[in-house]
mmCIF file of C-alpha atoms in Angstrom:
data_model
loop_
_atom_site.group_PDB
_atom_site.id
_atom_site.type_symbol
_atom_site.label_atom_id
_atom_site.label_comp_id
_atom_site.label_asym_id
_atom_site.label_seq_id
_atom_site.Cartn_x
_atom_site.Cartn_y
_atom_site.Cartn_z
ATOM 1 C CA UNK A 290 0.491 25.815 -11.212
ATOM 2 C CA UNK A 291 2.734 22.971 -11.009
ATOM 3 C CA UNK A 292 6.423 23.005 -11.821
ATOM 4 C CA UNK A 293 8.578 19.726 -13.346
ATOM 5 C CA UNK A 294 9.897 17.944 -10.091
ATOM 6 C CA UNK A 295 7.687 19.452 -7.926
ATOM 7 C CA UNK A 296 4.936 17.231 -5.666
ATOM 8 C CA UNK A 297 1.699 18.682 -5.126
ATOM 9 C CA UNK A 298 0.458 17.396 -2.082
ATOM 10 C CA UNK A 299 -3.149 17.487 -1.653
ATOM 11 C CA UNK A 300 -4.871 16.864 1.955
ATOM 12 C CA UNK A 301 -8.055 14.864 0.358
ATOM 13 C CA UNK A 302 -9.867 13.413 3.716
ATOM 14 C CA UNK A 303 -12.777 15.970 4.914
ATOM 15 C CA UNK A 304 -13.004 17.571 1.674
ATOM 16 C CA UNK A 305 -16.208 17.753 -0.320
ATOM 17 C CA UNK A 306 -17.966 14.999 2.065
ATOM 18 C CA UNK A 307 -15.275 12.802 2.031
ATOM 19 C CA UNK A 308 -14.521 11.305 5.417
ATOM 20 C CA UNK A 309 -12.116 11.736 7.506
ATOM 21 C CA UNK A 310 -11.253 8.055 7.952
ATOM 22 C CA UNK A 311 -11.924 4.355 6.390
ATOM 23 C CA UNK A 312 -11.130 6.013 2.871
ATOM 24 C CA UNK A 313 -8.591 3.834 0.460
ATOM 25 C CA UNK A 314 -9.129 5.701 -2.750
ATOM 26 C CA UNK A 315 -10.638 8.611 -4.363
ATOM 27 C CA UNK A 316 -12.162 9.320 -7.618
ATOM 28 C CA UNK A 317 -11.078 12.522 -9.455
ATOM 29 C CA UNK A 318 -11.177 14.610 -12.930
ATOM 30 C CA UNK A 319 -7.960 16.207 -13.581
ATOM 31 C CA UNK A 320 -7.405 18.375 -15.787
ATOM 32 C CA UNK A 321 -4.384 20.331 -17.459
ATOM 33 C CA UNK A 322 -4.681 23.866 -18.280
ATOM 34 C CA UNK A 323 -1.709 25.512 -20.548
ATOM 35 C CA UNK A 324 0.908 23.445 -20.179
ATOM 36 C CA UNK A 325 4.168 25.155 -21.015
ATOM 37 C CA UNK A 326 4.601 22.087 -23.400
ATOM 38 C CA UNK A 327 3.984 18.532 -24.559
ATOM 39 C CA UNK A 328 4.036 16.861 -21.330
ATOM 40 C CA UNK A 329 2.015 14.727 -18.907
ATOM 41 C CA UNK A 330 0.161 14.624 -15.475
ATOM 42 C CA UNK A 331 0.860 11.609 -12.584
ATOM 43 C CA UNK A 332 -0.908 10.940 -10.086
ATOM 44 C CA UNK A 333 0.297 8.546 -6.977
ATOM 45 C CA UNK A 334 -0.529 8.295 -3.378
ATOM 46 C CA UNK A 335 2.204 10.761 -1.147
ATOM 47 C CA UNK A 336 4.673 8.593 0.617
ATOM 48 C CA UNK A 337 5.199 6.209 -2.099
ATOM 49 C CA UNK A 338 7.278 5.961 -4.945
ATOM 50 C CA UNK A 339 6.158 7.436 -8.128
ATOM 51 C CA UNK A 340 5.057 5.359 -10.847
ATOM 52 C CA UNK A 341 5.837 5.467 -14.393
ATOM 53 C CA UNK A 342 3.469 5.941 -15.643
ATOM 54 C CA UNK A 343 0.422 9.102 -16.818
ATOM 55 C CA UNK A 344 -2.808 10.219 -15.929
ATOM 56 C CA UNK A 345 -3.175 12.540 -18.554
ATOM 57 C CA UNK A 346 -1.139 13.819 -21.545
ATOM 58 C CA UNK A 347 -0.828 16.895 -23.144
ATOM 59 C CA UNK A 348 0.703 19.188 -25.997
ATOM 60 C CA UNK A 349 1.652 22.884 -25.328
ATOM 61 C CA UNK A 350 -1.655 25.417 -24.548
ATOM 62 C CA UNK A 351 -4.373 22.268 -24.263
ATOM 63 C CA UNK A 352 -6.805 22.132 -22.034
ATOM 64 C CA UNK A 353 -7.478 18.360 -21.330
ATOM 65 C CA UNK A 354 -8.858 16.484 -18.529
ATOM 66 C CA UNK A 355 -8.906 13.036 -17.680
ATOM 67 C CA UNK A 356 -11.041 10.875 -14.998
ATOM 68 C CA UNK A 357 -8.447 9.156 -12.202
ATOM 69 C CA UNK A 358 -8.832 6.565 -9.650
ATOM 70 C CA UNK A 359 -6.347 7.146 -6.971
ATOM 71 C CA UNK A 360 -5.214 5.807 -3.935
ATOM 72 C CA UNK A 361 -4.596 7.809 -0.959
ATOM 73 C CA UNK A 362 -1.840 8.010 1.678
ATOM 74 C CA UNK A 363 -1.807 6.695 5.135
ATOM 75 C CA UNK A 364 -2.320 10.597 5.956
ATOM 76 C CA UNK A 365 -5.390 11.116 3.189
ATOM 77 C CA UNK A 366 -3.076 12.603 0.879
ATOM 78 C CA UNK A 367 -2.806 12.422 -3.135
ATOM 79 C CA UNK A 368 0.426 13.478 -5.130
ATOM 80 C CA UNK A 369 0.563 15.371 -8.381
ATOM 81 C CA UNK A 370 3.462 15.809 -10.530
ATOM 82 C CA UNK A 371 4.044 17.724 -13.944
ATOM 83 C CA UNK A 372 6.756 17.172 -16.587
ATOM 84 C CA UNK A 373 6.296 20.772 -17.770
ATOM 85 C CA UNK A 374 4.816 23.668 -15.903
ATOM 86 C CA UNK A 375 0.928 23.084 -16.228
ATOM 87 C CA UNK A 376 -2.002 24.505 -14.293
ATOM 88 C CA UNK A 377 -4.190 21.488 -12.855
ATOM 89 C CA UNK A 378 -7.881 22.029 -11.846
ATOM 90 C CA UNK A 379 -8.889 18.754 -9.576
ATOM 91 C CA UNK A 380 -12.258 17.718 -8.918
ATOM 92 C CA UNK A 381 -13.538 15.083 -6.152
ATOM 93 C CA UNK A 382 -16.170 12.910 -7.719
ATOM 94 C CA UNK A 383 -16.478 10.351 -5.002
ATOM 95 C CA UNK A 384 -14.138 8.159 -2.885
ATOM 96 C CA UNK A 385 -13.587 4.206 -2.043
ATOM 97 C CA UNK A 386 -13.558 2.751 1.315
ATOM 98 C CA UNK A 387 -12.103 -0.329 2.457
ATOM 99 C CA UNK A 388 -15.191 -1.971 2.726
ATOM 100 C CA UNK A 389 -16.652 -0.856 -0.787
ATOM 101 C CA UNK A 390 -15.267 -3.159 -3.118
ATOM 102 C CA UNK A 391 -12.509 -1.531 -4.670
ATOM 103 C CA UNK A 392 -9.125 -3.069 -5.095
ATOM 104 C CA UNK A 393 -6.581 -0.240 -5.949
ATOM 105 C CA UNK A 394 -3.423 -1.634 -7.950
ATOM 106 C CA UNK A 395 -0.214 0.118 -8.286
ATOM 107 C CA UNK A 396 -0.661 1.854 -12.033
ATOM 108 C CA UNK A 397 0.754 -0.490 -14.622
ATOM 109 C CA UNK A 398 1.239 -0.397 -18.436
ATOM 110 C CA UNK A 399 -0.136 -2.982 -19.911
ATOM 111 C CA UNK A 400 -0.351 -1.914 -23.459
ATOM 112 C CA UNK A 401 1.428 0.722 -25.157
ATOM 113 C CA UNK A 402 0.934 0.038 -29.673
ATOM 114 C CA UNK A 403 4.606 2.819 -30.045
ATOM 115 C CA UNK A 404 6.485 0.186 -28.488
ATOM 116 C CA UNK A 405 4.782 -2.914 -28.478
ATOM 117 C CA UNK A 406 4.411 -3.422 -24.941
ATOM 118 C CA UNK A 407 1.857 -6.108 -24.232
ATOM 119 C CA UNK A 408 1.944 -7.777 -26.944
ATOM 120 C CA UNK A 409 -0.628 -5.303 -29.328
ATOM 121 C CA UNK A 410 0.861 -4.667 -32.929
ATOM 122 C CA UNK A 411 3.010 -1.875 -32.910
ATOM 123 C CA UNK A 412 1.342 0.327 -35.367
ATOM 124 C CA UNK A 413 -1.259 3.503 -35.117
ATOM 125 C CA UNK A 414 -4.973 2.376 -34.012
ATOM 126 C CA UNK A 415 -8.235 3.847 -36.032
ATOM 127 C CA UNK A 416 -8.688 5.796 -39.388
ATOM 128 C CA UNK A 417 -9.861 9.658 -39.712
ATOM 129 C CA UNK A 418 -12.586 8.110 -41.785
ATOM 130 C CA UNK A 419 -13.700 5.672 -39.021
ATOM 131 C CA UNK A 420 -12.539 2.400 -41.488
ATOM 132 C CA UNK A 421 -9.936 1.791 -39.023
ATOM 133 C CA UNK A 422 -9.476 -2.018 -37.380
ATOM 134 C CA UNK A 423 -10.572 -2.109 -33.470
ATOM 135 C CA UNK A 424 -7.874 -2.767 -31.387
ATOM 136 C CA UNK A 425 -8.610 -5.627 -29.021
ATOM 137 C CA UNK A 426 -6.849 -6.528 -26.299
ATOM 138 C CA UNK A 427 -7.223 -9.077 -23.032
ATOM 139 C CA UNK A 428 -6.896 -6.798 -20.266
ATOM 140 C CA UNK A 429 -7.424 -9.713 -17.422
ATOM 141 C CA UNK A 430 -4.525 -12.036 -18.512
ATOM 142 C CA UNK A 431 -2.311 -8.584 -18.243
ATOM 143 C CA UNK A 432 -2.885 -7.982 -14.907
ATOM 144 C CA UNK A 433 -3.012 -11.712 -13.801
ATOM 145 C CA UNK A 434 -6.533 -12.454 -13.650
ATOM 146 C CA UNK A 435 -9.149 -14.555 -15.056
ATOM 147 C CA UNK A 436 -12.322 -14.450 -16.466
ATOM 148 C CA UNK A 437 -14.953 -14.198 -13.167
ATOM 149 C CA UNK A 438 -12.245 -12.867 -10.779
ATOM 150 C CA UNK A 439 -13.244 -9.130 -11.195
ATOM 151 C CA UNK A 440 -16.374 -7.727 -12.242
ATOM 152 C CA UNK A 441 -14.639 -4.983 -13.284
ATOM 153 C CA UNK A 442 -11.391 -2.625 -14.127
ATOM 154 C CA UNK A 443 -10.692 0.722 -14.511
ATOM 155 C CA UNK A 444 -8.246 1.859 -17.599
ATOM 156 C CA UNK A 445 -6.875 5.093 -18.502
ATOM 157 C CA UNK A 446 -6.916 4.652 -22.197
ATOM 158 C CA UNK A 447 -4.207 7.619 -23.414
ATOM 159 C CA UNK A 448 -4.027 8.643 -27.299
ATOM 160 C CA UNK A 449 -0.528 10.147 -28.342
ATOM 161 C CA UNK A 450 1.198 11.097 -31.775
ATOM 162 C CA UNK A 451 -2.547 11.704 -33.033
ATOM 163 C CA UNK A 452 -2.240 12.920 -37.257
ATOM 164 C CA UNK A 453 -5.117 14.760 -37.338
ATOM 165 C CA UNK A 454 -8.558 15.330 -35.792
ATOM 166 C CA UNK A 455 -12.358 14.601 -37.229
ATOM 167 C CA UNK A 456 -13.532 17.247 -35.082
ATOM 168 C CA UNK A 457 -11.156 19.875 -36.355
ATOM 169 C CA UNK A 458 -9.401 20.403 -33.372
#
């Protein structure tokens, strides 16, 4: 279990086939397990400052997981932090070396539609009955880039203040 304003440390280099050197970045799920409370997950590499941002969000008693790209320290270590008390169960689904490609960026928030941020509308995306308007957004001209200079990006897409769910839940 993980308390508010306490670091998890986790050694990640030799576990589950990862190597023990030439490794830049891993690939997890995480997952929160009764939280406490409404609260969120990060996830940073140890030795540097915390960003401000989530990996995964949650209300009081979910179970939610969430698929993370993260860098790792100059020791092979990955932090974890809670803003409530949650239980997190991490799983190692593959790792990045420094010859494979991947360039890790420092998580950023480059849309948020509560505030604004990014220029989206600030207004609730989609409709219970699936009539809602897609939300689209250029994703390279937040982060600096242009069309060609990545063949790819990963996003951790995070829904909050959700009014109700087609699935029941």
């Amino acid at each position: 279990q993980i308390e508010p304003g306490v670091d998890l440390e986790l050694p990640i280099l030799g576990v589950s086939g990862i190597p023990l050197t030439d490794v830049t970045a891993v690939s997890l799920n995480l997952t929160a397990v009764g939280p406490t409370a409404e609260g969120y997950v990060t996830v940073w590499p140890c030795g540097s400052d915390k960003p401000g941002t989530s990996n995964v969000n949650f209300v009081k008693d979910q179970i939610v997981p969430n698929a993370v790209i993260a860098p790792v320290d100059s020791t092979g270590k990955v932090c974890f932090d809670s803003s409530v008390s949650s239980h997190v169960v991490i799983d190692v689904n593959g790792w990045f070396g420094s010859s494979s490609g991947l360039n890790a960026l420092t998580p950023l928030r480059v849309f948020d539609t509560r505030s604004g941020a990014g220029g989206v509308p600030v207004a609730k995306v989609g409709a219970l009955d699936g009539s809602g308007t897609a939300l689209e957004v250029s994703v390279l001209s937040a982060i600096g880039q242009s069309v060609g200079a990545v063949s790819a990006v990963s996003l951790n897409v995070t829904a909050t203040g959700t009014s109700a769910s087609k699935y029941g839940g």
